[in-house]
mmCIF file of C-alpha atoms in Angstrom:
data_model
loop_
_atom_site.group_PDB
_atom_site.id
_atom_site.type_symbol
_atom_site.label_atom_id
_atom_site.label_comp_id
_atom_site.label_asym_id
_atom_site.label_seq_id
_atom_site.Cartn_x
_atom_site.Cartn_y
_atom_site.Cartn_z
ATOM 1 C CA MET H 1422 130.486 107.761 116.132
ATOM 2 C CA ILE H 1423 134.406 107.910 116.297
ATOM 3 C CA VAL H 1424 134.298 106.930 119.853
ATOM 4 C CA LEU H 1425 132.034 103.816 118.902
ATOM 5 C CA ILE H 1426 134.362 102.888 115.608
ATOM 6 C CA LEU H 1427 137.737 103.049 118.090
ATOM 7 C CA VAL H 1428 135.858 100.759 120.713
ATOM 8 C CA VAL H 1429 135.066 98.239 118.249
ATOM 9 C CA VAL H 1430 138.632 98.024 116.498
ATOM 10 C CA VAL H 1431 140.403 98.186 119.671
ATOM 11 C CA SER H 1432 138.117 95.251 121.062
ATOM 12 C CA TRP H 1433 138.337 93.271 117.479
ATOM 13 C CA LEU H 1434 142.152 93.880 117.924
ATOM 14 C CA LEU H 1435 142.443 92.972 121.544
ATOM 15 C CA GLY H 1436 139.914 89.876 120.923
ATOM 16 C CA SER H 1437 142.505 88.960 117.941
ATOM 17 C CA ILE H 1438 145.324 87.986 120.293
ATOM 18 C CA PRO H 1439 145.818 84.249 119.994
ATOM 19 C CA GLY H 1440 146.238 82.713 123.459
ATOM 20 C CA ALA H 1441 146.719 79.174 122.248
ATOM 21 C CA TYR H 1442 148.825 79.785 119.271
ATOM 22 C CA ILE H 1443 151.053 82.045 121.384
ATOM 23 C CA MET H 1444 151.714 79.374 123.874
ATOM 24 C CA CYS H 1445 152.136 76.774 121.509
ATOM 25 C CA ARG H 1446 154.692 78.579 119.527
ATOM 26 C CA PHE H 1447 156.597 79.721 122.986
ATOM 27 C CA LEU H 1448 156.602 75.938 124.224
ATOM 28 C CA LYS H 1449 156.389 73.835 121.210
ATOM 29 C CA ASP H 1450 157.525 76.213 118.300
ATOM 30 C CA ALA H 1451 154.502 74.646 116.590
ATOM 31 C CA ASP H 1452 151.099 76.199 115.184
ATOM 32 C CA ILE H 1453 148.374 74.657 117.627
ATOM 33 C CA ARG H 1454 146.173 74.691 114.465
ATOM 34 C CA THR H 1455 148.080 71.889 113.054
ATOM 35 C CA LEU H 1456 148.081 69.763 115.999
ATOM 36 C CA GLY H 1457 145.433 67.559 118.303
ATOM 37 C CA SER H 1458 142.091 68.734 117.276
ATOM 38 C CA GLY H 1459 143.114 71.361 115.355
ATOM 39 C CA ASN H 1460 141.569 74.141 117.388
ATOM 40 C CA ALA H 1461 143.147 77.415 118.582
ATOM 41 C CA GLY H 1462 141.703 76.967 122.103
ATOM 42 C CA ALA H 1463 142.315 76.148 125.687
ATOM 43 C CA THR H 1464 141.103 72.660 125.276
ATOM 44 C CA ASN H 1465 143.258 71.384 122.485
ATOM 45 C CA THR H 1466 146.175 73.489 124.083
ATOM 46 C CA TYR H 1467 145.827 70.926 126.844
ATOM 47 C CA ARG H 1468 145.778 67.913 124.748
ATOM 48 C CA VAL H 1469 148.957 69.146 123.069
ATOM 49 C CA LEU H 1470 150.944 70.872 126.029
ATOM 50 C CA GLY H 1471 149.421 70.101 129.173
ATOM 51 C CA LEU H 1472 148.143 72.567 131.707
ATOM 52 C CA LYS H 1473 151.480 74.588 131.596
ATOM 53 C CA GLY H 1474 150.004 75.779 128.147
ATOM 54 C CA ALA H 1475 146.498 75.314 128.872
ATOM 55 C CA VAL H 1476 146.126 77.699 131.859
ATOM 56 C CA PRO H 1477 148.004 80.843 130.281
ATOM 57 C CA ALA H 1478 146.153 80.228 127.078
ATOM 58 C CA PHE H 1479 142.760 80.340 129.050
ATOM 59 C CA LEU H 1480 143.960 83.311 130.935
ATOM 60 C CA ILE H 1481 144.476 85.182 127.909
ATOM 61 C CA ASP H 1482 141.726 84.536 125.906
ATOM 62 C CA PHE H 1483 139.684 85.149 128.975
ATOM 63 C CA SER H 1484 141.147 88.433 129.664
ATOM 64 C CA LYS H 1485 140.763 89.840 126.272
ATOM 65 C CA GLY H 1486 136.848 89.351 126.420
ATOM 66 C CA PHE H 1487 136.640 90.687 130.057
ATOM 67 C CA LEU H 1488 138.856 93.970 129.545
ATOM 68 C CA PRO H 1489 137.125 95.694 126.651
ATOM 69 C CA VAL H 1490 133.649 95.098 128.213
ATOM 70 C CA PHE H 1491 134.842 95.784 131.756
ATOM 71 C CA LEU H 1492 136.793 99.156 130.758
ATOM 72 C CA VAL H 1493 133.628 100.390 128.691
ATOM 73 C CA LEU H 1494 131.294 99.753 131.470
ATOM 74 C CA HIS H 1495 133.520 101.475 133.889
ATOM 75 C CA SER H 1496 135.015 104.025 131.750
ATOM 76 C CA GLY H 1497 132.818 107.179 133.081
ATOM 77 C CA TYR H 1498 132.517 108.314 129.613
ATOM 78 C CA THR H 1499 129.364 109.517 128.685
ATOM 79 C CA PHE H 1500 128.403 107.534 125.064
ATOM 80 C CA VAL H 1501 125.724 109.053 123.013
ATOM 81 C CA LEU H 1502 124.170 105.267 123.000
ATOM 82 C CA PRO H 1503 123.407 103.513 126.322
ATOM 83 C CA VAL H 1504 126.623 102.298 128.010
ATOM 84 C CA MET H 1505 125.318 98.688 128.220
ATOM 85 C CA LEU H 1506 124.917 98.549 124.563
ATOM 86 C CA ILE H 1507 128.535 99.867 124.054
ATOM 87 C CA ALA H 1508 130.013 97.199 126.181
ATOM 88 C CA LEU H 1509 128.022 94.603 124.398
ATOM 89 C CA ILE H 1510 129.290 95.936 120.860
ATOM 90 C CA ALA H 1511 132.829 95.962 122.706
ATOM 91 C CA GLY H 1512 132.155 92.401 123.571
ATOM 92 C CA ALA H 1513 131.153 91.211 120.212
ATOM 93 C CA ALA H 1514 134.029 92.754 118.682
ATOM 94 C CA ALA H 1515 136.173 90.759 120.930
ATOM 95 C CA PHE H 1516 134.317 87.654 120.541
ATOM 96 C CA VAL H 1517 134.546 88.013 116.656
ATOM 97 C CA GLY H 1518 138.212 88.561 117.026
ATOM 98 C CA HIS H 1519 138.896 85.381 118.715
ATOM 99 C CA LEU H 1520 136.786 83.687 116.133
ATOM 100 C CA PHE H 1521 138.426 85.387 113.386
ATOM 101 C CA PRO H 1522 142.031 86.802 114.455
ATOM 102 C CA VAL H 1523 143.730 89.441 112.212
ATOM 103 C CA TYR H 1524 147.059 88.287 113.168
ATOM 104 C CA ILE H 1525 147.066 84.518 112.473
ATOM 105 C CA GLY H 1526 144.976 84.277 109.183
ATOM 106 C CA PHE H 1527 141.576 84.725 110.551
ATOM 107 C CA ARG H 1528 141.385 81.089 111.781
ATOM 108 C CA GLY H 1529 140.710 81.101 115.478
ATOM 109 C CA GLY H 1530 139.183 79.205 118.347
ATOM 110 C CA LYS H 1531 135.664 78.414 119.359
ATOM 111 C CA GLY H 1532 134.726 81.317 121.869
ATOM 112 C CA MET H 1533 134.033 79.745 125.041
ATOM 113 C CA ALA H 1534 137.062 81.294 127.361
ATOM 114 C CA THR H 1535 136.421 84.884 125.499
ATOM 115 C CA GLY H 1536 132.870 84.567 126.147
ATOM 116 C CA ALA H 1537 133.263 83.839 129.567
ATOM 117 C CA GLY H 1538 135.432 86.811 130.006
ATOM 118 C CA ILE H 1539 132.805 88.862 128.275
ATOM 119 C CA MET H 1540 129.823 87.417 130.206
ATOM 120 C CA THR H 1541 131.996 87.813 133.662
ATOM 121 C CA ALA H 1542 132.346 91.807 132.914
ATOM 122 C CA LEU H 1543 128.917 91.963 132.006
ATOM 123 C CA GLN H 1544 127.393 90.071 135.003
ATOM 124 C CA PRO H 1545 130.021 88.726 137.445
ATOM 125 C CA LEU H 1546 127.691 86.175 139.031
ATOM 126 C CA LEU H 1547 127.264 84.601 135.344
ATOM 127 C CA PHE H 1548 130.902 83.039 135.667
ATOM 128 C CA PRO H 1549 130.122 80.939 138.917
ATOM 129 C CA ALA H 1550 126.845 79.860 137.875
ATOM 130 C CA CYS H 1551 127.856 78.660 134.387
ATOM 131 C CA LEU H 1552 131.044 76.973 136.185
ATOM 132 C CA GLY H 1553 128.145 74.963 138.234
ATOM 133 C CA VAL H 1554 127.122 73.593 134.983
ATOM 134 C CA PHE H 1555 130.244 73.250 133.060
ATOM 135 C CA LEU H 1556 132.425 71.245 135.722
ATOM 136 C CA PRO H 1557 130.190 68.465 136.493
ATOM 137 C CA VAL H 1558 129.352 67.666 133.003
ATOM 138 C CA PHE H 1559 132.873 67.859 131.954
ATOM 139 C CA LEU H 1560 134.118 65.737 135.260
ATOM 140 C CA VAL H 1561 131.112 63.058 134.495
ATOM 141 C CA THR H 1562 131.752 62.857 130.771
ATOM 142 C CA ARG H 1563 135.369 63.849 130.347
ATOM 143 C CA LYS H 1564 133.892 65.910 127.174
ATOM 144 C CA ALA H 1565 134.664 69.544 126.955
ATOM 145 C CA SER H 1566 132.738 70.018 123.974
ATOM 146 C CA LEU H 1567 129.217 68.678 125.749
ATOM 147 C CA ALA H 1568 130.213 70.567 128.823
ATOM 148 C CA SER H 1569 130.559 73.789 126.597
ATOM 149 C CA LEU H 1570 127.408 73.447 124.711
ATOM 150 C CA CYS H 1571 125.479 72.615 127.931
ATOM 151 C CA THR H 1572 127.047 75.867 129.475
ATOM 152 C CA ALA H 1573 125.830 77.725 126.222
ATOM 153 C CA VAL H 1574 122.249 76.396 126.473
ATOM 154 C CA SER H 1575 122.298 77.353 130.868
ATOM 155 C CA LEU H 1576 123.644 80.973 129.845
ATOM 156 C CA PRO H 1577 120.776 83.037 128.984
ATOM 157 C CA LEU H 1578 118.493 80.941 131.611
ATOM 158 C CA TRP H 1579 121.014 81.949 134.280
ATOM 159 C CA TYR H 1580 120.902 85.510 133.429
ATOM 160 C CA VAL H 1581 117.235 85.646 133.552
ATOM 161 C CA GLY H 1582 117.524 83.910 136.699
ATOM 162 C CA ILE H 1583 119.967 86.029 138.448
ATOM 163 C CA SER H 1584 118.158 89.102 137.236
ATOM 164 C CA LEU H 1585 114.942 88.072 138.577
ATOM 165 C CA LEU H 1586 116.511 87.045 141.932
ATOM 166 C CA ARG H 1587 118.093 90.530 142.237
ATOM 167 C CA GLY H 1588 114.670 91.810 141.965
ATOM 168 C CA SER H 1589 115.159 93.557 138.427
ATOM 169 C CA LEU H 1590 113.996 92.667 134.795
ATOM 170 C CA PRO H 1591 116.689 91.357 132.454
ATOM 171 C CA ASP H 1592 118.250 93.723 130.088
ATOM 172 C CA VAL H 1593 117.045 93.184 126.630
ATOM 173 C CA TYR H 1594 119.996 93.923 124.796
ATOM 174 C CA LEU H 1595 122.087 91.597 127.326
ATOM 175 C CA LEU H 1596 119.606 89.074 126.932
ATOM 176 C CA ILE H 1597 119.553 88.896 123.177
ATOM 177 C CA PHE H 1598 123.461 88.699 123.602
ATOM 178 C CA THR H 1599 123.313 85.723 125.746
ATOM 179 C CA LEU H 1600 121.253 84.165 123.210
ATOM 180 C CA LEU H 1601 123.238 84.866 120.443
ATOM 181 C CA MET H 1602 126.440 83.965 122.309
ATOM 182 C CA ALA H 1603 124.843 80.254 122.889
ATOM 183 C CA VAL H 1604 123.952 80.254 119.236
ATOM 184 C CA PHE H 1605 127.600 80.899 118.082
ATOM 185 C CA VAL H 1606 128.971 78.469 120.659
ATOM 186 C CA PHE H 1607 126.832 75.769 118.863
ATOM 187 C CA GLU H 1608 127.814 76.812 115.367
ATOM 188 C CA ARG H 1609 131.558 76.605 116.387
ATOM 189 C CA HIS H 1610 131.026 73.274 117.711
ATOM 190 C CA ARG H 1611 129.282 71.494 114.463
ATOM 191 C CA LYS H 1612 131.920 68.965 114.046
ATOM 192 C CA ASN H 1613 131.750 68.236 117.921
ATOM 193 C CA ILE H 1614 128.121 67.859 117.988
ATOM 194 C CA ALA H 1615 128.374 65.478 114.666
ATOM 195 C CA ASN H 1616 130.622 63.157 116.697
ATOM 196 C CA LEU H 1617 128.762 63.348 120.177
ATOM 197 C CA ILE H 1618 125.711 62.195 117.624
ATOM 198 C CA GLY H 1619 127.846 59.400 116.150
ATOM 199 C CA GLY H 1620 129.660 58.710 119.500
ATOM 200 C CA THR H 1621 133.072 59.483 118.193
ATOM 201 C CA GLU H 1622 133.779 62.244 120.207
ATOM 202 C CA LYS H 1623 136.894 61.582 122.191
ATOM 203 C CA PRO H 1624 137.283 62.573 125.968
ATOM 204 C CA LEU H 1625 139.720 64.890 127.049
ATOM 205 C CA PHE H 1626 141.401 62.767 129.484
#
């Protein structure tokens, strides 16, 4: 139980590291949440700072989702619970840390980059598969929100498909996790969804 608590706390603190906030403070000496769309994520960082800020912000957010899950899966430690379940708990803690970062008043981003890191650590093939959905939608519509929503919908479908192609049944815990991730992405994009329906969502470029 102590180890599990430690995994949760460390993952949450790691997930709370605000990539977009750090880059905006470093390059512009401002709070990213007061600029552009007000979101502390890589997309808004691109709006405000361009690629020089968005790329590092994405890498930070991706890494803080990837690392705790990867370390649990490859630690070699014998947990009381199944290692996949512990890895999912670590991923969930990191994801919540991104949404509600302790270091900057619990106002974080929408979780796409951190979620991508988590899912890549869990099943590496999911990254190129989901990128194959995100990029075409984004390049055609120029709307990162719509691309993110489409990617979220595809996530559990890709996971099931990849599992079956590899000759194994989907892990129940991981399948539920992908579904919950998709739900959280939609929840965090409520305003974007309303704008998309109303035709007022602004393209990124």
